[in-house]
Amino acid sequence: MVNFDAVGEVEARLRQLAANVDPAKRDERARFMKTVMPLLGLTVPQQRQALKQGYSFSNLPFAGQLPVWDGVWRHAVLHEAKFQAVLFVNAAKPKPALDAVWPVTRRWAESLNCWDQSDELSKHYSGLLEASPEQIRPVLQAWNSDDNPWKRRQSLVSLFCYARLRRRFPAAATVLSMVEARLGDMDHYVQKGLGWTLRECFAAYPVETLAFLKRYAAVIRPTAFSTAIEKLSAGQKLEIKTLRQR
């Protein structure tokens, strides 16, 4: 049974660390993150340091800690407390087996509320996809058309997160079909994720992605476009922009 006092412990530690945060910088960070949760203004390195210092339950094995962090994720009041839970699963060494973590962390996509949390969770999901594609890919494909925009964003960003971190990639056809399905998505953060995914897909599959960008140059929304072409050469960018103007 999860001891939900862990939420209080984690949030007390974070509040203590944030005691000297400039309120103006805290408010600026809150506007930047656009989180709906109260935010203390801690930087990611500060949050990593909080996790590294450990909590009263940090001596438990992964299987013992995960239910605690699941409780923190589901019951946290502070943005940074929720973020600590994702940092925990991403820092786990050795990497936990799929059946030890996926039944829990799969549910976390349901209660995302800002891109900061979403991106850190994408790191976790993309690692699971690389390790167990047959189990994870169908879930991402289902999320691609989910009513929850954060799950639609996860369906794209989790395909690579960052291609440089992957040893193997999902098939180009799979990635580009999922991107194509969301070209008309009206959600701002889905579109930001779409641009991110095309950028990383180009790093993995330059020929196929360039052909896709040429085909849909006039269709890709402005929110996604600048990121989508970020890694192209100057000549390639000019070609895509010219096609976009026709």
mmCIF file of C-alpha atoms in Angstrom:
data_model
loop_
_atom_site.group_PDB
_atom_site.id
_atom_site.type_symbol
_atom_site.label_atom_id
_atom_site.label_comp_id
_atom_site.label_asym_id
_atom_site.label_seq_id
_atom_site.Cartn_x
_atom_site.Cartn_y
_atom_site.Cartn_z
ATOM 1 C CA MET A 1 0.000 0.000 0.000
ATOM 2 C CA VAL A 2 1.398 3.408 -0.975
ATOM 3 C CA ASN A 3 2.182 5.821 1.816
ATOM 4 C CA PHE A 4 0.932 9.122 0.470
ATOM 5 C CA ASP A 5 2.919 11.023 3.116
ATOM 6 C CA ALA A 6 5.612 10.763 0.455
ATOM 7 C CA VAL A 7 3.874 13.604 -1.374
ATOM 8 C CA GLY A 8 4.281 15.842 1.646
ATOM 9 C CA GLU A 9 7.921 14.827 2.051
ATOM 10 C CA VAL A 10 8.777 15.498 -1.578
ATOM 11 C CA GLU A 11 6.942 18.809 -1.695
ATOM 12 C CA ALA A 12 8.484 19.980 1.594
ATOM 13 C CA ARG A 13 11.971 19.266 0.225
ATOM 14 C CA LEU A 14 11.214 21.142 -2.983
ATOM 15 C CA ARG A 15 9.730 24.126 -1.157
ATOM 16 C CA GLN A 16 12.855 24.304 0.977
ATOM 17 C CA LEU A 17 15.075 24.273 -2.095
ATOM 18 C CA ALA A 18 12.956 26.997 -3.676
ATOM 19 C CA ALA A 19 13.075 29.306 -0.657
ATOM 20 C CA ASN A 20 15.530 31.648 -2.355
ATOM 21 C CA VAL A 21 14.056 31.543 -5.852
ATOM 22 C CA ASP A 22 13.418 35.037 -7.186
ATOM 23 C CA PRO A 23 9.618 35.426 -7.405
ATOM 24 C CA ALA A 24 9.977 37.235 -10.724
ATOM 25 C CA LYS A 25 11.968 34.333 -12.173
ATOM 26 C CA ARG A 26 9.469 31.862 -10.719
ATOM 27 C CA ASP A 27 6.581 33.692 -12.369
ATOM 28 C CA GLU A 28 8.502 33.929 -15.643
ATOM 29 C CA ARG A 29 9.132 30.183 -15.567
ATOM 30 C CA ALA A 30 5.464 29.502 -14.823
ATOM 31 C CA ARG A 31 4.429 31.571 -17.852
ATOM 32 C CA PHE A 32 7.004 29.771 -19.995
ATOM 33 C CA MET A 33 5.887 26.302 -18.859
ATOM 34 C CA LYS A 34 2.185 27.219 -19.008
ATOM 35 C CA THR A 35 1.526 24.635 -16.321
ATOM 36 C CA VAL A 36 -1.847 24.622 -14.592
ATOM 37 C CA MET A 37 -0.187 23.505 -11.335
ATOM 38 C CA PRO A 38 1.544 25.754 -8.779
ATOM 39 C CA LEU A 39 5.210 26.044 -9.720
ATOM 40 C CA LEU A 40 8.153 26.826 -7.427
ATOM 41 C CA GLY A 41 10.550 27.930 -10.152
ATOM 42 C CA LEU A 42 13.255 25.288 -9.622
ATOM 43 C CA THR A 43 15.469 24.559 -12.608
ATOM 44 C CA VAL A 44 15.797 21.017 -13.960
ATOM 45 C CA PRO A 45 19.353 20.679 -12.509
ATOM 46 C CA GLN A 46 17.984 21.701 -9.115
ATOM 47 C CA GLN A 47 15.230 19.130 -9.426
ATOM 48 C CA ARG A 48 17.735 16.423 -10.392
ATOM 49 C CA GLN A 49 19.808 17.345 -7.355
ATOM 50 C CA ALA A 50 16.756 17.005 -5.112
ATOM 51 C CA LEU A 51 16.187 13.478 -6.400
ATOM 52 C CA LYS A 52 19.877 12.626 -6.064
ATOM 53 C CA GLN A 53 19.885 13.690 -2.398
ATOM 54 C CA GLY A 54 17.273 11.024 -1.761
ATOM 55 C CA TYR A 55 14.100 10.739 0.277
ATOM 56 C CA SER A 56 13.170 8.503 3.194
ATOM 57 C CA PHE A 57 12.001 5.841 0.712
ATOM 58 C CA SER A 58 14.942 6.106 -1.693
ATOM 59 C CA ASN A 59 16.636 3.028 -0.218
ATOM 60 C CA LEU A 60 13.800 0.838 -1.476
ATOM 61 C CA PRO A 61 14.375 -1.193 -4.650
ATOM 62 C CA PHE A 62 12.794 0.084 -7.865
ATOM 63 C CA ALA A 63 9.748 -2.157 -7.429
ATOM 64 C CA GLY A 64 9.201 -0.688 -3.971
ATOM 65 C CA GLN A 65 9.728 2.921 -4.981
ATOM 66 C CA LEU A 66 7.605 2.919 -8.129
ATOM 67 C CA PRO A 67 4.234 2.706 -6.295
ATOM 68 C CA VAL A 68 5.378 5.573 -4.074
ATOM 69 C CA TRP A 69 6.304 7.728 -7.061
ATOM 70 C CA ASP A 70 3.066 6.760 -8.747
ATOM 71 C CA GLY A 71 1.290 8.172 -5.726
ATOM 72 C CA VAL A 72 3.371 11.339 -5.959
ATOM 73 C CA TRP A 73 2.516 11.671 -9.653
ATOM 74 C CA ARG A 74 -1.212 11.253 -9.029
ATOM 75 C CA HIS A 75 -1.522 13.331 -5.846
ATOM 76 C CA ALA A 76 1.118 16.057 -6.157
ATOM 77 C CA VAL A 77 0.045 19.667 -5.834
ATOM 78 C CA LEU A 78 3.306 21.154 -7.115
ATOM 79 C CA HIS A 79 4.531 20.896 -10.687
ATOM 80 C CA GLU A 80 8.054 20.057 -9.541
ATOM 81 C CA ALA A 81 6.828 17.162 -7.365
ATOM 82 C CA LYS A 82 5.135 15.564 -10.356
ATOM 83 C CA PHE A 83 8.325 16.125 -12.352
ATOM 84 C CA GLN A 84 10.346 14.303 -9.680
ATOM 85 C CA ALA A 85 8.389 11.127 -10.413
ATOM 86 C CA VAL A 86 9.386 11.164 -14.090
ATOM 87 C CA LEU A 87 12.978 11.977 -13.214
ATOM 88 C CA PHE A 88 12.967 8.895 -10.982
ATOM 89 C CA VAL A 89 11.955 6.458 -13.735
ATOM 90 C CA ASN A 90 14.363 8.058 -16.200
ATOM 91 C CA ALA A 91 17.262 7.830 -13.750
ATOM 92 C CA ALA A 92 16.659 4.172 -12.844
ATOM 93 C CA LYS A 93 19.724 1.953 -13.314
ATOM 94 C CA PRO A 94 19.635 -0.664 -14.579
ATOM 95 C CA LYS A 95 16.685 0.157 -16.777
ATOM 96 C CA PRO A 96 13.631 -1.684 -15.436
ATOM 97 C CA ALA A 97 11.954 -4.413 -17.457
ATOM 98 C CA LEU A 98 8.859 -3.405 -19.402
ATOM 99 C CA ASP A 99 6.446 -5.377 -17.244
ATOM 100 C CA ALA A 100 7.924 -3.764 -14.121
ATOM 101 C CA VAL A 101 7.236 -0.188 -15.182
ATOM 102 C CA TRP A 102 4.867 0.125 -18.157
ATOM 103 C CA PRO A 103 1.608 -0.842 -16.391
ATOM 104 C CA VAL A 104 2.207 2.128 -14.065
ATOM 105 C CA THR A 105 3.830 4.806 -16.216
ATOM 106 C CA ARG A 106 1.514 4.180 -19.162
ATOM 107 C CA ARG A 107 -1.240 5.790 -17.050
ATOM 108 C CA TRP A 108 0.795 8.940 -16.468
ATOM 109 C CA ALA A 109 -0.025 10.249 -19.933
ATOM 110 C CA GLU A 110 -3.624 10.643 -18.773
ATOM 111 C CA SER A 111 -2.778 13.467 -16.356
ATOM 112 C CA LEU A 112 -0.106 15.495 -18.114
ATOM 113 C CA ASN A 113 -0.744 19.213 -17.983
ATOM 114 C CA CYS A 114 2.257 20.977 -19.523
ATOM 115 C CA TRP A 115 4.952 20.413 -22.117
ATOM 116 C CA ASP A 116 7.727 20.189 -19.507
ATOM 117 C CA GLN A 117 6.189 17.105 -17.905
ATOM 118 C CA SER A 118 5.265 15.748 -21.325
ATOM 119 C CA ASP A 119 8.782 15.983 -22.733
ATOM 120 C CA GLU A 120 10.387 14.263 -19.752
ATOM 121 C CA LEU A 121 7.813 11.468 -19.979
ATOM 122 C CA SER A 122 8.548 11.151 -23.710
ATOM 123 C CA LYS A 123 12.152 10.290 -22.827
ATOM 124 C CA HIS A 124 10.837 7.379 -20.809
ATOM 125 C CA TYR A 125 8.348 6.189 -23.430
ATOM 126 C CA SER A 126 10.855 6.423 -26.274
ATOM 127 C CA GLY A 127 13.272 4.225 -24.365
ATOM 128 C CA LEU A 128 10.525 1.666 -23.810
ATOM 129 C CA LEU A 129 9.594 1.821 -27.500
ATOM 130 C CA GLU A 130 13.177 1.139 -28.519
ATOM 131 C CA ALA A 131 13.446 -1.803 -26.116
ATOM 132 C CA SER A 132 9.987 -3.300 -26.727
ATOM 133 C CA PRO A 133 8.568 -1.950 -30.016
ATOM 134 C CA GLU A 134 5.930 -4.647 -30.475
ATOM 135 C CA GLN A 135 4.382 -3.796 -27.107
ATOM 136 C CA ILE A 136 4.688 -0.001 -27.147
ATOM 137 C CA ARG A 137 4.096 0.926 -30.802
ATOM 138 C CA PRO A 138 0.403 -0.142 -30.872
ATOM 139 C CA VAL A 139 -0.283 2.001 -27.807
ATOM 140 C CA LEU A 140 1.341 5.062 -29.385
ATOM 141 C CA GLN A 141 -0.619 4.423 -32.580
ATOM 142 C CA ALA A 142 -3.850 4.320 -30.556
ATOM 143 C CA TRP A 143 -2.891 7.530 -28.764
ATOM 144 C CA ASN A 144 -2.336 9.202 -32.141
ATOM 145 C CA SER A 145 -6.099 9.727 -32.450
ATOM 146 C CA ASP A 146 -6.964 10.013 -28.760
ATOM 147 C CA ASP A 147 -9.216 12.815 -27.505
ATOM 148 C CA ASN A 148 -6.513 13.815 -25.010
ATOM 149 C CA PRO A 149 -4.090 16.188 -26.812
ATOM 150 C CA TRP A 150 -1.211 15.258 -24.498
ATOM 151 C CA LYS A 151 -1.547 11.620 -25.548
ATOM 152 C CA ARG A 152 -1.554 12.704 -29.198
ATOM 153 C CA ARG A 153 1.626 14.661 -28.510
ATOM 154 C CA GLN A 154 3.136 11.607 -26.802
ATOM 155 C CA SER A 155 2.269 9.478 -29.834
ATOM 156 C CA LEU A 156 4.620 11.633 -31.898
ATOM 157 C CA VAL A 157 7.413 12.857 -29.623
ATOM 158 C CA SER A 158 7.899 9.410 -28.054
ATOM 159 C CA LEU A 159 8.756 7.907 -31.444
ATOM 160 C CA PHE A 160 12.279 9.314 -31.149
ATOM 161 C CA CYS A 161 12.396 11.924 -28.429
ATOM 162 C CA TYR A 162 15.946 12.597 -29.652
ATOM 163 C CA ALA A 163 17.176 10.418 -32.505
ATOM 164 C CA ARG A 164 20.774 10.737 -31.309
ATOM 165 C CA LEU A 165 19.821 8.836 -28.155
ATOM 166 C CA ARG A 166 18.334 5.884 -30.056
ATOM 167 C CA ARG A 167 20.214 2.850 -31.318
ATOM 168 C CA ARG A 168 17.308 1.776 -33.489
ATOM 169 C CA PHE A 169 14.325 3.630 -34.856
ATOM 170 C CA PRO A 170 10.699 2.853 -35.615
ATOM 171 C CA ALA A 171 10.141 2.381 -39.350
ATOM 172 C CA ALA A 172 10.022 5.578 -41.403
ATOM 173 C CA ALA A 173 6.655 4.602 -42.856
ATOM 174 C CA THR A 174 5.199 4.192 -39.358
ATOM 175 C CA VAL A 175 6.512 7.542 -38.161
ATOM 176 C CA LEU A 176 5.454 9.509 -41.222
ATOM 177 C CA SER A 177 1.974 7.970 -41.321
ATOM 178 C CA MET A 178 1.430 9.038 -37.703
ATOM 179 C CA VAL A 179 2.713 12.531 -38.473
ATOM 180 C CA GLU A 180 0.494 12.730 -41.552
ATOM 181 C CA ALA A 181 -2.545 11.843 -39.457
ATOM 182 C CA ARG A 182 -1.941 14.851 -37.201
ATOM 183 C CA LEU A 183 -1.072 17.507 -39.818
ATOM 184 C CA GLY A 184 -4.426 19.189 -39.296
ATOM 185 C CA ASP A 185 -4.440 18.884 -35.493
ATOM 186 C CA MET A 186 -5.630 22.123 -33.930
ATOM 187 C CA ASP A 187 -3.797 21.737 -30.622
ATOM 188 C CA HIS A 188 -0.752 23.992 -30.237
ATOM 189 C CA TYR A 189 1.343 21.453 -28.323
ATOM 190 C CA VAL A 190 0.508 18.613 -30.684
ATOM 191 C CA GLN A 191 1.738 20.811 -33.520
ATOM 192 C CA LYS A 192 4.915 21.652 -31.612
ATOM 193 C CA GLY A 193 5.439 17.911 -31.104
ATOM 194 C CA LEU A 194 4.788 17.274 -34.788
ATOM 195 C CA GLY A 195 7.543 19.682 -35.783
ATOM 196 C CA TRP A 196 9.895 18.097 -33.241
ATOM 197 C CA THR A 197 9.150 14.628 -34.638
ATOM 198 C CA LEU A 198 9.816 15.650 -38.240
ATOM 199 C CA ARG A 199 13.118 17.222 -37.181
ATOM 200 C CA GLU A 200 14.208 14.012 -35.440
ATOM 201 C CA CYS A 201 12.847 11.836 -38.258
ATOM 202 C CA PHE A 202 15.051 13.758 -40.681
ATOM 203 C CA ALA A 203 18.064 12.850 -38.528
ATOM 204 C CA ALA A 204 17.087 9.174 -38.781
ATOM 205 C CA TYR A 205 15.597 9.051 -42.291
ATOM 206 C CA PRO A 206 16.726 12.095 -44.298
ATOM 207 C CA VAL A 207 15.573 10.865 -47.724
ATOM 208 C CA GLU A 208 12.088 9.811 -46.659
ATOM 209 C CA THR A 209 11.560 12.847 -44.451
ATOM 210 C CA LEU A 210 12.702 15.305 -47.104
ATOM 211 C CA ALA A 211 10.259 13.749 -49.554
ATOM 212 C CA PHE A 212 7.497 14.108 -46.941
ATOM 213 C CA LEU A 213 8.387 17.753 -46.323
ATOM 214 C CA LYS A 214 8.270 18.468 -50.046
ATOM 215 C CA ARG A 215 4.916 16.767 -50.402
ATOM 216 C CA TYR A 216 3.330 18.589 -47.476
ATOM 217 C CA ALA A 217 5.276 21.863 -47.586
ATOM 218 C CA ALA A 218 2.130 23.923 -48.015
ATOM 219 C CA VAL A 219 0.147 21.942 -45.424
ATOM 220 C CA ILE A 220 2.424 21.877 -42.366
ATOM 221 C CA ARG A 221 1.196 24.458 -39.895
ATOM 222 C CA PRO A 222 3.429 27.403 -38.936
ATOM 223 C CA THR A 223 3.618 26.151 -35.332
ATOM 224 C CA ALA A 224 5.413 23.014 -36.549
ATOM 225 C CA PHE A 225 7.185 24.257 -39.658
ATOM 226 C CA SER A 226 10.266 26.050 -38.322
ATOM 227 C CA THR A 227 11.216 23.125 -36.078
ATOM 228 C CA ALA A 228 10.446 20.558 -38.789
ATOM 229 C CA ILE A 229 13.060 22.032 -41.163
ATOM 230 C CA GLU A 230 15.622 22.926 -38.497
ATOM 231 C CA LYS A 231 18.211 20.291 -39.502
ATOM 232 C CA LEU A 232 17.904 20.725 -43.252
ATOM 233 C CA SER A 233 20.708 22.306 -45.255
ATOM 234 C CA ALA A 234 20.319 25.905 -46.417
ATOM 235 C CA GLY A 235 19.525 24.696 -49.926
ATOM 236 C CA GLN A 236 16.940 22.203 -48.701
ATOM 237 C CA LYS A 237 15.270 24.839 -46.536
ATOM 238 C CA LEU A 238 15.047 27.187 -49.488
ATOM 239 C CA GLU A 239 13.473 24.472 -51.625
ATOM 240 C CA ILE A 240 10.854 23.633 -48.997
ATOM 241 C CA LYS A 241 10.050 27.299 -48.381
ATOM 242 C CA THR A 242 9.669 27.869 -52.113
ATOM 243 C CA LEU A 243 7.250 24.942 -52.350
ATOM 244 C CA ARG A 244 5.398 26.327 -49.353
ATOM 245 C CA GLN A 245 4.748 29.631 -51.127
ATOM 246 C CA ARG A 246 3.223 28.126 -54.247
#
